[in-house]
PDB file of C-alpha atoms in Angstrom:
ATOM      1  CA  MET A  77       4.970  11.252 -14.530  1.00  0.00           C
ATOM      2  CA  HIS A  78       3.117  11.688 -17.867  1.00  0.00           C
ATOM      3  CA  GLY A  79      -0.404  10.812 -16.967  1.00  0.00           C
ATOM      4  CA  ARG A  80      -3.314  10.347 -19.211  1.00  0.00           C
ATOM      5  CA  SER A  81      -5.342  12.848 -21.265  1.00  0.00           C
ATOM      6  CA  GLY A  82      -6.749  15.501 -19.138  1.00  0.00           C
ATOM      7  CA  GLY A  83      -4.455  14.874 -16.245  1.00  0.00           C
ATOM      8  CA  VAL A  84      -6.105  11.560 -15.363  1.00  0.00           C
ATOM      9  CA  VAL A  85      -3.884   9.575 -12.948  1.00  0.00           C
ATOM     10  CA  PRO A  86      -4.013   5.685 -13.202  1.00  0.00           C
ATOM     11  CA  GLU A  87      -5.151   3.934  -9.990  1.00  0.00           C
ATOM     12  CA  SER A  88      -1.824   2.013  -9.866  1.00  0.00           C
ATOM     13  CA  LEU A  89       0.023   5.430  -9.408  1.00  0.00           C
ATOM     14  CA  ILE A  90      -2.389   6.657  -6.942  1.00  0.00           C
ATOM     15  CA  GLU A  91      -1.854   3.392  -4.896  1.00  0.00           C
ATOM     16  CA  LEU A  92       1.888   3.737  -5.243  1.00  0.00           C
ATOM     17  CA  GLN A  93       1.526   7.433  -3.923  1.00  0.00           C
ATOM     18  CA  GLN A  94      -0.395   6.263  -0.925  1.00  0.00           C
ATOM     19  CA  ALA A  95       1.905   3.278  -0.095  1.00  0.00           C
ATOM     20  CA  LEU A  96       5.017   5.476  -0.331  1.00  0.00           C
ATOM     21  CA  GLN A  97       3.493   8.225   1.742  1.00  0.00           C
ATOM     22  CA  GLN A  98       2.767   5.634   4.457  1.00  0.00           C
ATOM     23  CA  CYS A  99       6.290   4.136   4.241  1.00  0.00           C
ATOM     24  CA  ARG A 100       8.046   7.501   4.385  1.00  0.00           C
ATOM     25  CA  GLN A 101       5.628   8.959   6.911  1.00  0.00           C
ATOM     26  CA  ALA A 102       5.785  12.166   4.733  1.00  0.00           C
ATOM     27  CA  PRO A 103       3.697  13.800   2.011  1.00  0.00           C
ATOM     28  CA  VAL A 104       4.118  12.513  -1.500  1.00  0.00           C
ATOM     29  CA  GLN A 105       2.711  14.571  -4.363  1.00  0.00           C
ATOM     30  CA  LEU A 106       2.103  13.404  -8.012  1.00  0.00           C
ATOM     31  CA  GLU A 107       2.515  16.013 -10.728  1.00  0.00           C
ATOM     32  CA  VAL A 108       1.030  14.893 -14.006  1.00  0.00           C
ATOM     33  CA  LEU A 109       2.445  16.409 -17.253  1.00  0.00           C
ATOM     34  CA  THR A 110      -0.965  16.251 -18.818  1.00  0.00           C
ATOM     35  CA  ALA A 111      -2.749  18.083 -15.984  1.00  0.00           C
ATOM     36  CA  ASN A 112      -3.991  21.653 -16.653  1.00  0.00           C
ATOM     37  CA  THR A 113      -2.636  23.053 -13.395  1.00  0.00           C
ATOM     38  CA  PRO A 114       0.238  21.891 -11.226  1.00  0.00           C
ATOM     39  CA  PRO A 115      -0.141  20.939  -7.502  1.00  0.00           C
ATOM     40  CA  ALA A 116       0.875  23.552  -4.886  1.00  0.00           C
ATOM     41  CA  CYS A 117       4.549  23.617  -4.280  1.00  0.00           C
ATOM     42  CA  PRO A 118       5.611  21.809  -1.085  1.00  0.00           C
ATOM     43  CA  GLU A 119       6.580  23.919   1.894  1.00  0.00           C
ATOM     44  CA  GLN A 120       9.366  21.582   3.039  1.00  0.00           C
ATOM     45  CA  ALA A 121      12.555  20.585   1.136  1.00  0.00           C
ATOM     46  CA  SER A 122      11.670  18.033  -1.450  1.00  0.00           C
ATOM     47  CA  TRP A 123      12.846  15.464  -4.031  1.00  0.00           C
ATOM     48  CA  LEU A 124      11.478  15.676  -7.570  1.00  0.00           C
ATOM     49  CA  VAL A 125      11.612  12.089  -8.857  1.00  0.00           C
ATOM     50  CA  PRO A 126      10.603  11.719 -12.538  1.00  0.00           C
ATOM     51  CA  LEU A 127       8.730   8.430 -12.834  1.00  0.00           C
ATOM     52  CA  LEU A 128       9.748   8.308 -16.464  1.00  0.00           C
ATOM     53  CA  LEU A 129      11.331   5.288 -18.131  1.00  0.00           C
ATOM     54  CA  TRP A 130      12.738   6.804 -21.204  1.00  0.00           C
ATOM     55  CA  PRO A 131      15.246   9.841 -21.999  1.00  0.00           C
ATOM     56  CA  GLY A 132      12.521  11.527 -24.090  1.00  0.00           C
ATOM     57  CA  SER A 133      11.561  15.152 -24.192  1.00  0.00           C
ATOM     58  CA  HIS A 134       9.610  14.836 -20.989  1.00  0.00           C
ATOM     59  CA  ALA A 135      12.777  13.740 -19.051  1.00  0.00           C
ATOM     60  CA  ARG A 136      15.052  16.150 -20.836  1.00  0.00           C
ATOM     61  CA  ALA A 137      12.911  19.317 -21.018  1.00  0.00           C
ATOM     62  CA  ASP A 138       9.546  19.058 -19.067  1.00  0.00           C
ATOM     63  CA  VAL A 139      10.993  17.841 -15.825  1.00  0.00           C
ATOM     64  CA  PRO A 140      13.763  20.454 -15.581  1.00  0.00           C
ATOM     65  CA  GLU A 141      11.094  23.064 -16.392  1.00  0.00           C
ATOM     66  CA  ILE A 142       8.903  21.643 -13.468  1.00  0.00           C
ATOM     67  CA  ARG A 143      11.989  22.215 -11.157  1.00  0.00           C
ATOM     68  CA  HIS A 144      12.574  25.724 -12.285  1.00  0.00           C
ATOM     69  CA  ARG A 145       8.874  26.612 -11.728  1.00  0.00           C
ATOM     70  CA  MET A 146       8.935  25.100  -8.214  1.00  0.00           C
ATOM     71  CA  GLN A 147      12.216  27.046  -7.500  1.00  0.00           C
ATOM     72  CA  ARG A 148      10.663  30.226  -8.772  1.00  0.00           C
ATOM     73  CA  GLU A 149       7.745  29.719  -6.478  1.00  0.00           C
ATOM     74  CA  GLY A 150      10.138  29.344  -3.545  1.00  0.00           C
ATOM     75  CA  ALA A 151      10.445  25.732  -3.217  1.00  0.00           C
ATOM     76  CA  ASP A 152      13.608  23.910  -2.128  1.00  0.00           C
ATOM     77  CA  VAL A 153      13.641  20.961  -4.507  1.00  0.00           C
ATOM     78  CA  GLU A 154      16.358  18.639  -5.520  1.00  0.00           C
ATOM     79  CA  LEU A 155      15.834  16.927  -8.958  1.00  0.00           C
ATOM     80  CA  LEU A 156      16.863  13.197  -9.165  1.00  0.00           C
ATOM     81  CA  PRO A 157      17.509  11.448 -12.581  1.00  0.00           C
ATOM     82  CA  PHE A 158      14.475   9.992 -14.286  1.00  0.00           C
ATOM     83  CA  LEU A 159      13.579   6.508 -13.013  1.00  0.00           C
ATOM     84  CA  GLY A 160      14.636   4.662 -16.257  1.00  0.00           C
ATOM     85  CA  SER A 161      18.238   5.858 -15.814  1.00  0.00           C
ATOM     86  CA  TRP A 162      18.568   3.913 -12.487  1.00  0.00           C
ATOM     87  CA  GLN A 163      20.382   0.659 -12.892  1.00  0.00           C
ATOM     88  CA  CYS A 164      18.642  -0.856  -9.821  1.00  0.00           C
ATOM     89  CA  TRP A 165      15.224  -0.225 -11.601  1.00  0.00           C
ATOM     90  CA  TRP A 166      16.234  -2.241 -14.538  1.00  0.00           C
ATOM     91  CA  ALA A 167      17.608  -5.015 -12.612  1.00  0.00           C
ATOM     92  CA  LEU A 168      14.253  -5.134 -10.702  1.00  0.00           C
ATOM     93  CA  VAL A 169      12.420  -5.231 -14.045  1.00  0.00           C
ATOM     94  CA  ALA A 170      14.734  -7.863 -15.457  1.00  0.00           C
ATOM     95  CA  GLU A 171      13.950 -10.062 -12.534  1.00  0.00           C
ATOM     96  CA  ALA A 172      10.244  -9.415 -12.602  1.00  0.00           C
ATOM     97  CA  LEU A 173       9.930 -10.103 -16.418  1.00  0.00           C
ATOM     98  CA  GLN A 174      12.205 -13.235 -16.473  1.00  0.00           C
ATOM     99  CA  PRO A 175       9.184 -15.558 -15.818  1.00  0.00           C
ATOM    100  CA  PHE A 176       7.266 -14.101 -18.712  1.00  0.00           C
ATOM    101  CA  ALA A 177      10.279 -14.092 -21.275  1.00  0.00           C
ATOM    102  CA  ALA A 178       9.843 -16.927 -23.658  1.00  0.00           C
ATOM    103  CA  GLN A 179      11.070 -17.677 -27.182  1.00  0.00           C
ATOM    104  CA  GLY A 180      10.150 -14.723 -29.379  1.00  0.00           C
ATOM    105  CA  SER A 181       9.706 -12.189 -26.535  1.00  0.00           C
ATOM    106  CA  VAL A 182      10.281  -8.665 -27.569  1.00  0.00           C
ATOM    107  CA  LEU A 183      10.451  -5.675 -25.238  1.00  0.00           C
ATOM    108  CA  VAL A 184       8.207  -2.893 -26.544  1.00  0.00           C
ATOM    109  CA  HIS A 185       8.747   0.662 -25.576  1.00  0.00           C
ATOM    110  CA  HIS A 186       7.241   4.078 -26.005  1.00  0.00           C
ATOM    111  CA  PRO A 187       8.279   5.669 -29.253  1.00  0.00           C
ATOM    112  CA  LEU A 188      11.429   7.839 -29.019  1.00  0.00           C
ATOM    113  CA  SER A 189      13.339   9.765 -31.605  1.00  0.00           C
ATOM    114  CA  SER A 190      16.871  10.956 -30.747  1.00  0.00           C
ATOM    115  CA  GLU A 191      20.441   9.733 -30.862  1.00  0.00           C
ATOM    116  CA  GLU A 192      20.535   9.818 -27.096  1.00  0.00           C
ATOM    117  CA  ALA A 193      17.471   7.554 -26.929  1.00  0.00           C
ATOM    118  CA  ASP A 194      18.968   5.184 -29.564  1.00  0.00           C
ATOM    119  CA  ARG A 195      22.046   4.695 -27.352  1.00  0.00           C
ATOM    120  CA  PHE A 196      19.936   4.212 -24.260  1.00  0.00           C
ATOM    121  CA  LEU A 197      17.731   1.634 -25.963  1.00  0.00           C
ATOM    122  CA  LEU A 198      20.660  -0.288 -27.458  1.00  0.00           C
ATOM    123  CA  ALA A 199      22.353  -0.503 -23.973  1.00  0.00           C
ATOM    124  CA  LEU A 200      19.014  -1.548 -22.403  1.00  0.00           C
ATOM    125  CA  SER A 201      18.423  -4.298 -25.056  1.00  0.00           C
ATOM    126  CA  GLU A 202      21.931  -5.651 -24.299  1.00  0.00           C
ATOM    127  CA  ARG A 203      21.399  -5.545 -20.550  1.00  0.00           C
ATOM    128  CA  MET A 204      17.954  -7.090 -20.745  1.00  0.00           C
ATOM    129  CA  GLY A 205      19.056  -9.821 -23.170  1.00  0.00           C
ATOM    130  CA  LEU A 206      15.891  -9.241 -25.407  1.00  0.00           C
ATOM    131  CA  PRO A 207      15.308  -7.090 -28.446  1.00  0.00           C
ATOM    132  CA  LEU A 208      13.646  -3.824 -28.013  1.00  0.00           C
ATOM    133  CA  LEU A 209      11.008  -2.442 -30.499  1.00  0.00           C
ATOM    134  CA  SER A 210       9.166   0.793 -30.587  1.00  0.00           C
ATOM    135  CA  PHE A 211       5.393   0.541 -30.116  1.00  0.00           C
ATOM    136  CA  ASP A 212       5.043   2.292 -33.487  1.00  0.00           C
ATOM    137  CA  ASP A 213       6.810  -0.701 -35.212  1.00  0.00           C
ATOM    138  CA  TRP A 214       4.926  -3.440 -33.365  1.00  0.00           C
ATOM    139  CA  SER A 215       2.131  -4.124 -35.930  1.00  0.00           C
ATOM    140  CA  ALA A 216       4.596  -4.527 -38.807  1.00  0.00           C
ATOM    141  CA  TYR A 217       6.962  -6.633 -36.723  1.00  0.00           C
ATOM    142  CA  GLN A 218       4.143  -8.826 -35.584  1.00  0.00           C
ATOM    143  CA  LYS A 219       3.072  -9.593 -39.180  1.00  0.00           C
ATOM    144  CA  SER A 220       6.531 -10.660 -40.142  1.00  0.00           C
ATOM    145  CA  HIS A 221       7.066 -12.546 -36.695  1.00  0.00           C
ATOM    146  CA  PRO A 222       3.650 -14.008 -35.790  1.00  0.00           C
ATOM    147  CA  GLU A 223       5.183 -16.008 -32.868  1.00  0.00           C
ATOM    148  CA  ALA A 224       6.463 -12.663 -31.222  1.00  0.00           C
ATOM    149  CA  HIS A 225       5.287 -12.158 -27.660  1.00  0.00           C
ATOM    150  CA  PRO A 226       5.328  -8.453 -26.593  1.00  0.00           C
ATOM    151  CA  LEU A 227       6.443  -7.441 -23.130  1.00  0.00           C
ATOM    152  CA  MET A 228       5.390  -3.806 -22.876  1.00  0.00           C
ATOM    153  CA  LEU A 229       7.740  -1.492 -20.819  1.00  0.00           C
ATOM    154  CA  ALA A 230       5.202   0.798 -19.462  1.00  0.00           C
ATOM    155  CA  LEU A 231       4.910   1.809 -15.765  1.00  0.00           C
ATOM    156  CA  ALA A 232       1.220   2.401 -15.797  1.00  0.00           C
ATOM    157  CA  PRO A 233      -1.761   1.705 -18.087  1.00  0.00           C
ATOM    158  CA  ASN A 234      -1.826   3.719 -21.321  1.00  0.00           C
ATOM    159  CA  ARG A 235      -3.033   3.242 -24.869  1.00  0.00           C
ATOM    160  CA  MET A 236       0.034   1.058 -25.720  1.00  0.00           C
ATOM    161  CA  THR A 237      -0.619  -1.413 -22.811  1.00  0.00           C
ATOM    162  CA  GLU A 238      -4.226  -1.491 -23.762  1.00  0.00           C
ATOM    163  CA  ALA A 239      -3.513  -2.287 -27.468  1.00  0.00           C
ATOM    164  CA  LEU A 240      -0.880  -5.015 -26.434  1.00  0.00           C
ATOM    165  CA  SER A 241      -3.109  -6.651 -24.213  1.00  0.00           C
ATOM    166  CA  GLU A 242      -5.072  -7.997 -27.178  1.00  0.00           C
ATOM    167  CA  ALA A 243      -1.755  -9.489 -28.293  1.00  0.00           C
ATOM    168  CA  GLY A 244      -1.234 -11.362 -25.088  1.00  0.00           C
ATOM    169  CA  GLY A 245       1.134  -8.692 -23.656  1.00  0.00           C
ATOM    170  CA  LEU A 246       1.959  -8.101 -20.122  1.00  0.00           C
ATOM    171  CA  PRO A 247      -0.020  -5.666 -17.911  1.00  0.00           C
ATOM    172  CA  PRO A 248       1.779  -2.460 -17.029  1.00  0.00           C
ATOM    173  CA  LEU A 249       4.839  -2.822 -14.870  1.00  0.00           C
ATOM    174  CA  LEU A 250       3.140  -1.411 -11.613  1.00  0.00           C
ATOM    175  CA  ASP A 251       0.669  -4.308 -11.947  1.00  0.00           C
ATOM    176  CA  LEU A 252       3.422  -6.783 -11.143  1.00  0.00           C
ATOM    177  CA  ALA A 253       3.729  -7.261  -7.424  1.00  0.00           C
ATOM    178  CA  LEU A 254       7.499  -7.496  -7.482  1.00  0.00           C
ATOM    179  CA  ILE A 255       7.878  -4.295  -9.397  1.00  0.00           C
ATOM    180  CA  ARG A 256       5.351  -2.400  -7.380  1.00  0.00           C
ATOM    181  CA  GLN A 257       6.970  -3.359  -4.034  1.00  0.00           C
ATOM    182  CA  GLY A 258      10.425  -2.962  -5.390  1.00  0.00           C
ATOM    183  CA  LEU A 259       9.594   0.631  -6.583  1.00  0.00           C
ATOM    184  CA  ILE A 260       8.131   1.497  -3.237  1.00  0.00           C
ATOM    185  CA  ASP A 261      11.199   0.189  -1.606  1.00  0.00           C
ATOM    186  CA  LEU A 262      13.561   2.076  -3.897  1.00  0.00           C
ATOM    187  CA  LEU A 263      11.644   5.309  -3.296  1.00  0.00           C
ATOM    188  CA  ALA A 264      11.206   4.736   0.400  1.00  0.00           C
ATOM    189  CA  ALA A 265      14.991   4.386   0.802  1.00  0.00           C
ATOM    190  CA  LEU A 266      15.658   7.929  -0.666  1.00  0.00           C
ATOM    191  CA  PRO A 267      17.093  10.133   2.151  1.00  0.00           C
TER     192      PRO A 267
END
């Protein structure tokens, strides 16, 4: 996961970690990309599950580097695809957002800049049945579409969810009970 400045982990992710640890009856660690130092490598075989929604540089470069570092330190680690590539994740998100989607709803995402990301976003927009808009473009879009209602696609609180809360946007996805429990269930079901 990305984390906040200085490696701060939002409370919703700490709660997710604790709930998942209890469900799996096994240790669950969070590694935050913004932290100064990584956690100690696990001694038992482990899954590395990137809690990232987008195919940005974190998913494409940082996460594989974390896996390589863990392997260099002797860990037996299996890297899974980033969360946003899981079809069952987006089915869960679509179900949870349906009651909030109204005329003028726009899915707002973290800014991305690659052809791969553009293809991903186009397919996601089609799947969700709503337009997708980069957070960087939200202000200009809102000026020309004052009726627009933002649905921020962010797992945990960040500067974007805080800014959009003033525009009547939804809280982060983990603050929605259906998504929180659904993600726990998905992660608990891993072998």
